[in-house]
Coordinates of C-alpha atoms in Angstrom, one line a residue:
Chain L
M1 CA 0.0 0.0 0.0
R2 CA 2.9 2.3 0.8
D3 CA 4.1 2.5 -2.8
K4 CA 0.8 4.1 -3.9
L5 CA 1.9 7.3 -2.1
L6 CA 3.8 8.8 -5.0
H7 CA 4.2 12.2 -3.5
A8 CA 3.0 13.4 -0.1
P9 CA 3.3 16.9 1.2
P10 CA 5.0 17.5 4.6
D11 CA 1.5 18.3 6.0
L12 CA -0.3 15.2 4.8
D13 CA -2.6 15.3 7.7
T14 CA -4.2 18.5 6.4
F15 CA -5.9 16.5 3.7
A16 CA -8.0 14.9 6.3
G17 CA -10.1 18.1 6.7
D18 CA -10.7 20.4 9.6
L19 CA -8.6 18.7 12.2
P20 CA -6.0 19.7 14.6
R21 CA -2.7 18.4 13.3
I22 CA -2.6 14.7 14.2
D23 CA 1.0 14.9 15.3
D24 CA 0.2 17.6 17.9
V25 CA -2.6 15.5 19.2
L26 CA -0.4 12.4 19.4
S27 CA 2.4 14.3 21.2
R28 CA -0.2 15.3 23.8
R29 CA -1.4 11.8 24.4
V30 CA 1.4 9.5 23.6
N31 CA 4.2 11.0 25.7
A32 CA 6.7 8.2 25.5
D33 CA 7.0 8.1 21.8
P34 CA 9.6 10.1 19.9
E35 CA 8.1 12.7 17.6
N36 CA 9.0 11.0 14.4
V37 CA 7.3 7.8 15.4
Q38 CA 4.1 9.8 16.1
R39 CA 4.3 11.5 12.7
G40 CA 5.0 8.1 11.1
L41 CA 1.9 6.7 12.7
A42 CA -0.2 9.6 11.7
Q43 CA 1.0 9.3 8.1
L44 CA 0.3 5.6 8.1
V45 CA -3.2 6.0 9.4
L46 CA -4.0 8.8 7.0
T47 CA -2.4 6.9 4.1
I48 CA -4.7 4.0 4.7
V49 CA -7.8 6.2 4.9
E50 CA -6.8 8.2 1.8
L51 CA -6.2 5.0 -0.2
L52 CA -9.5 3.5 0.9
R53 CA -11.2 6.7 -0.2
Q54 CA -9.5 6.7 -3.6
L55 CA -10.5 3.1 -4.0
M56 CA -14.1 3.8 -3.3
E57 CA -14.2 6.8 -5.5
R58 CA -12.7 4.9 -8.4
Q59 CA -15.0 1.9 -8.0
A60 CA -18.1 4.2 -7.9
L61 CA -18.3 4.2 -11.6
R62 CA -20.3 2.6 -14.3
R63 CA -20.7 -1.1 -14.6
I64 CA -21.2 -3.2 -17.6
D65 CA -24.8 -3.6 -18.5
G66 CA -26.5 -6.8 -17.5
G67 CA -24.9 -6.9 -14.0
T68 CA -26.8 -5.8 -11.0
L69 CA -26.3 -5.7 -7.3
S70 CA -29.3 -6.8 -5.2
E71 CA -30.6 -4.6 -2.5
E72 CA -29.1 -6.8 0.0
E73 CA -25.7 -6.5 -1.6
V74 CA -26.0 -2.7 -1.8
E75 CA -26.7 -2.7 1.9
R76 CA -23.8 -4.9 2.6
L77 CA -21.5 -2.6 0.6
G78 CA -22.8 0.3 2.7
R79 CA -21.7 -1.5 5.8
T80 CA -18.1 -1.0 4.6
F81 CA -17.9 2.1 6.6
M82 CA -19.0 0.4 9.8
E83 CA -16.2 -2.0 9.5
L84 CA -13.7 0.8 8.8
D85 CA -15.1 2.5 11.9
T86 CA -14.4 -0.6 14.0
R87 CA -10.8 -0.8 12.8
M88 CA -10.3 2.9 13.5
E89 CA -11.8 2.5 17.0
E90 CA -9.3 -0.3 17.7
L91 CA -6.5 2.0 16.6
R92 CA -7.8 4.8 18.7
E93 CA -8.0 2.7 21.9
Q94 CA -4.6 1.4 21.3
F95 CA -3.1 4.8 21.1
G96 CA -5.3 6.6 23.5
L97 CA -7.0 9.0 21.1
D98 CA -10.4 10.6 21.3
E99 CA -13.0 10.1 18.6
E100 CA -12.7 13.8 17.8
D101 CA -8.9 13.4 17.3
L102 CA -9.6 11.1 14.4
N103 CA -12.9 12.4 13.0
L104 CA -12.0 12.5 9.4
H105 CA -14.3 14.0 6.8
L106 CA -14.5 11.9 3.7
G107 CA -16.4 14.1 1.3
P108 CA -19.6 12.6 -0.1
L109 CA -19.0 9.5 2.1
G110 CA -19.7 11.6 5.2
S111 CA -17.7 11.6 8.3
L112 CA -15.6 8.6 9.4
L113 CA -17.0 8.6 12.9
Chain F
M1 CA -22.9 -16.4 -11.1
I2 CA -19.7 -14.9 -12.5
E3 CA -17.8 -12.0 -11.0
L4 CA -16.1 -9.6 -13.4
Y5 CA -12.7 -8.0 -12.8
A6 CA -11.6 -6.4 -16.0
I7 CA -11.8 -6.3 -19.8
T8 CA -8.6 -6.8 -21.7
C9 CA -7.4 -7.6 -25.2
H10 CA -7.0 -11.1 -26.3
P11 CA -4.6 -12.8 -26.6
A12 CA -2.8 -11.6 -23.4
P13 CA -0.2 -12.9 -21.0
P14 CA -1.2 -15.8 -18.7
L15 CA -3.5 -14.8 -15.9
P16 CA -1.8 -14.1 -12.6
P17 CA -2.2 -16.7 -9.8
V18 CA -3.9 -14.3 -7.4
A19 CA -7.4 -15.8 -7.5
P20 CA -9.2 -18.6 -9.4
L21 CA -9.4 -16.5 -12.6
S22 CA -10.6 -17.4 -16.0
E23 CA -11.1 -15.6 -19.3
V24 CA -14.2 -15.4 -21.5
T25 CA -13.0 -14.5 -24.9
A26 CA -14.7 -13.1 -27.9
D27 CA -12.7 -12.2 -31.0
G28 CA -9.9 -10.0 -29.7
L29 CA -11.5 -9.2 -26.4
A30 CA -11.4 -11.0 -23.1
A31 CA -13.3 -10.6 -19.8
V32 CA -11.4 -11.7 -16.8
C33 CA -13.7 -13.4 -14.3
A34 CA -14.0 -15.7 -11.3
P35 CA -16.9 -17.7 -9.9
H36 CA -18.9 -15.4 -7.6
V37 CA -18.5 -16.2 -3.9
E38 CA -21.1 -15.1 -1.4
R39 CA -19.4 -12.8 1.1
D40 CA -20.1 -9.6 2.9
A41 CA -18.7 -6.5 1.3
S42 CA -16.0 -5.0 3.4
P43 CA -12.7 -3.0 3.0
R44 CA -11.0 -6.4 2.8
T45 CA -13.1 -7.7 -0.1
M46 CA -12.7 -4.4 -2.0
W47 CA -9.0 -4.5 -1.5
H48 CA -9.0 -8.1 -2.8
H49 CA -10.9 -7.1 -5.9
E50 CA -8.4 -4.2 -6.3
A51 CA -5.4 -6.5 -5.9
V52 CA -6.7 -8.8 -8.7
V53 CA -7.3 -5.8 -11.0
E54 CA -3.8 -4.4 -10.2
A55 CA -2.1 -7.7 -10.7
L56 CA -3.7 -7.8 -14.2
M57 CA -2.6 -4.2 -14.8
E58 CA 1.0 -5.2 -14.2
D59 CA 1.5 -6.7 -17.6
R60 CA -1.5 -5.8 -19.8
D61 CA -3.9 -2.9 -20.6
I62 CA -7.2 -3.3 -18.8
L63 CA -10.6 -1.7 -18.4
P64 CA -11.2 -2.2 -14.7
V65 CA -14.7 -3.3 -13.8
R66 CA -16.5 -2.0 -10.8
Y67 CA -16.5 -4.2 -7.7
G68 CA -19.6 -6.3 -7.4
T69 CA -20.3 -6.6 -11.1
R70 CA -21.6 -10.0 -11.9
L71 CA -23.4 -11.8 -14.7
A72 CA -25.3 -15.0 -14.9
D73 CA -22.9 -17.1 -16.7
E74 CA -20.1 -17.2 -19.4
S75 CA -22.5 -16.8 -22.3
A76 CA -23.9 -13.7 -20.7
V77 CA -20.3 -12.4 -20.5
A78 CA -19.6 -13.2 -24.1
R79 CA -22.8 -11.5 -25.1
V80 CA -21.7 -8.3 -23.4
L81 CA -18.3 -8.4 -25.1
D82 CA -20.1 -8.7 -28.5
E83 CA -22.7 -6.1 -27.9
R84 CA -20.2 -3.5 -26.5
R85 CA -17.3 -4.4 -28.8
E86 CA -16.9 -1.0 -30.4
D87 CA -17.0 0.9 -27.1
L88 CA -14.6 -1.6 -25.4
V89 CA -12.1 -1.6 -28.2
E90 CA -12.1 2.2 -28.3
A91 CA -11.7 2.4 -24.5
L92 CA -8.8 -0.1 -24.5
E93 CA -7.1 2.0 -27.1
R94 CA -7.6 5.1 -25.1
V95 CA -5.9 3.6 -22.0
R96 CA -3.2 1.7 -23.9
D97 CA 0.1 1.7 -21.9
A98 CA -1.3 4.2 -19.4
V99 CA -2.2 4.3 -15.8
E100 CA -4.3 6.6 -13.6
L101 CA -2.7 9.0 -11.1
S102 CA -4.6 11.0 -8.6
V103 CA -3.6 14.4 -7.4
R104 CA -5.3 16.5 -4.8
V105 CA -4.2 20.1 -4.1
R106 CA -4.9 22.0 -1.0
D107 CA -4.4 25.8 -0.8
R108 CA -3.9 26.7 2.8
S109 CA -3.7 30.4 2.3
V110 CA -7.2 31.2 1.2
D111 CA -10.8 30.0 1.0
A112 CA -11.4 27.5 -1.8
S113 CA -14.1 29.8 -3.1
D114 CA -11.6 32.6 -3.4
P115 CA -10.9 33.4 -7.1
L116 CA -7.2 33.5 -6.5
A117 CA -7.2 29.9 -5.2
T118 CA -9.3 28.8 -8.1
V119 CA -6.8 30.3 -10.5
R120 CA -3.8 28.6 -8.8
G121 CA -5.6 25.3 -8.8
H122 CA -6.4 25.7 -12.4
E123 CA -2.8 26.4 -13.2
V124 CA -1.6 23.3 -11.4
H125 CA -4.2 21.1 -13.1
D126 CA -3.2 22.6 -16.4
R127 CA 0.5 21.9 -16.0
L128 CA -0.2 18.3 -14.9
S129 CA -2.6 17.8 -17.7
R130 CA 0.1 18.5 -20.2
L131 CA 2.1 15.6 -18.9
A132 CA -0.9 13.3 -19.3
R133 CA -2.8 11.8 -22.2
A134 CA -6.1 12.8 -20.6
S135 CA -7.3 14.4 -17.4
A136 CA -10.4 14.9 -15.4
R137 CA -11.3 17.1 -12.5
R138 CA -13.9 16.3 -9.9
R139 CA -15.8 18.4 -7.5
G140 CA -14.4 17.9 -4.0
S141 CA -16.0 19.0 -0.8
V142 CA -13.0 19.2 1.5
P143 CA -12.3 22.8 2.7
R144 CA -9.4 24.5 0.9
E145 CA -9.1 21.7 -1.7
V146 CA -8.7 23.4 -5.1
V147 CA -7.9 20.4 -7.3
R148 CA -9.1 16.8 -7.2
G149 CA -7.8 15.5 -10.4
A150 CA -7.3 12.2 -12.2
Y151 CA -4.6 11.9 -14.9
L152 CA -4.1 9.2 -17.5
V153 CA -0.4 9.0 -17.7
E154 CA 1.7 6.8 -19.9
R155 CA 3.5 4.2 -17.8
D156 CA 6.9 5.5 -18.9
S157 CA 5.9 9.1 -18.0
V158 CA 4.9 8.4 -14.4
A159 CA 8.3 9.4 -13.0
P160 CA 8.5 12.8 -14.7
F161 CA 4.8 13.4 -13.7
V162 CA 5.6 12.7 -10.1
E163 CA 8.6 14.9 -10.3
E164 CA 6.5 17.7 -11.6
V165 CA 4.1 17.3 -8.7
A166 CA 7.0 17.5 -6.3
R167 CA 8.3 20.5 -8.1
L168 CA 5.0 22.3 -7.9
D169 CA 4.6 21.4 -4.2
E170 CA 8.1 22.9 -3.6
A171 CA 7.5 26.0 -5.7
H172 CA 4.3 27.1 -4.1
D173 CA 4.4 27.6 -0.4
E174 CA 0.7 28.0 0.0
L175 CA -0.1 24.7 -1.8
S176 CA 0.1 21.2 -0.7
L177 CA 0.0 18.4 -3.3
L178 CA -0.8 14.8 -2.7
C179 CA -0.3 12.3 -5.5
T180 CA -1.3 8.6 -5.3
G181 CA -1.2 5.8 -7.8
P182 CA -0.8 4.1 -10.1
W183 CA -4.5 3.1 -10.2
P184 CA -6.3 1.2 -12.9
P185 CA -7.9 3.7 -15.2
Y186 CA -11.4 3.7 -13.7
T187 CA -11.9 7.4 -14.5
F188 CA -11.0 7.0 -18.2
V189 CA -13.0 3.9 -19.1
E190 CA -15.7 6.2 -20.5
R191 CA -15.1 9.1 -22.8

């Protein structure tokens, strides 16, 4: 997944929307870690979210005629975000972050949390 | 039920061993498919679909098919290839030897509705479009985002394109550029 990030600006976290800088938040909460590890974690988290968003944007395009998703399947696809939410919650608990710290806005897909 | 991953030219290199894939062929075109397996949609299954599509993209031109597309059986697939032949051949030609790169640009100095930010965003998109065979802009809704672009870039031109992104990021203090890829050319499947 890492090699999809062809160029990232120094302030990658600003692409997440109206958030305090993630590395500031992490340095408040995760005192023991050196600053570059915090930034690395923030980058990794945001990279994953960014890539998932790209993936969903790209796959939200036309399909070949003749194929259809049933209502049930559409509903299941919609539950993708709930799964992502669960993963993010695990990460948050592990690193002692508030929900607000990682409330990322994902455009037409709504808020992450 | 058959799950579809991509349309390619035929003949093509052997299918990659990433899944139980098979090809339905019809006179110069092939649809890469697998038996549909009942499973909940999740980030993991979407990544799996993407991994298959990207493995195919490694060594052939493809038209990526949307996750979850399925047809009744092989003859239904062959019918689609026949009925859509002209469009599919044209689309494959359009994406030949090229991949999709995504660029998002954020202007931290002004409101995205500010005309100055719009002009700056337009300039960046314009410069990058010149290094691409085709480009498309999408409306984003993130504050301060002035460009959300997709660029169809020849495989050999990816490195210079990324260099230009880096150069633009460096040259403009107020701008932040994010570039991801290569992606299968989802955006350029249709004209």
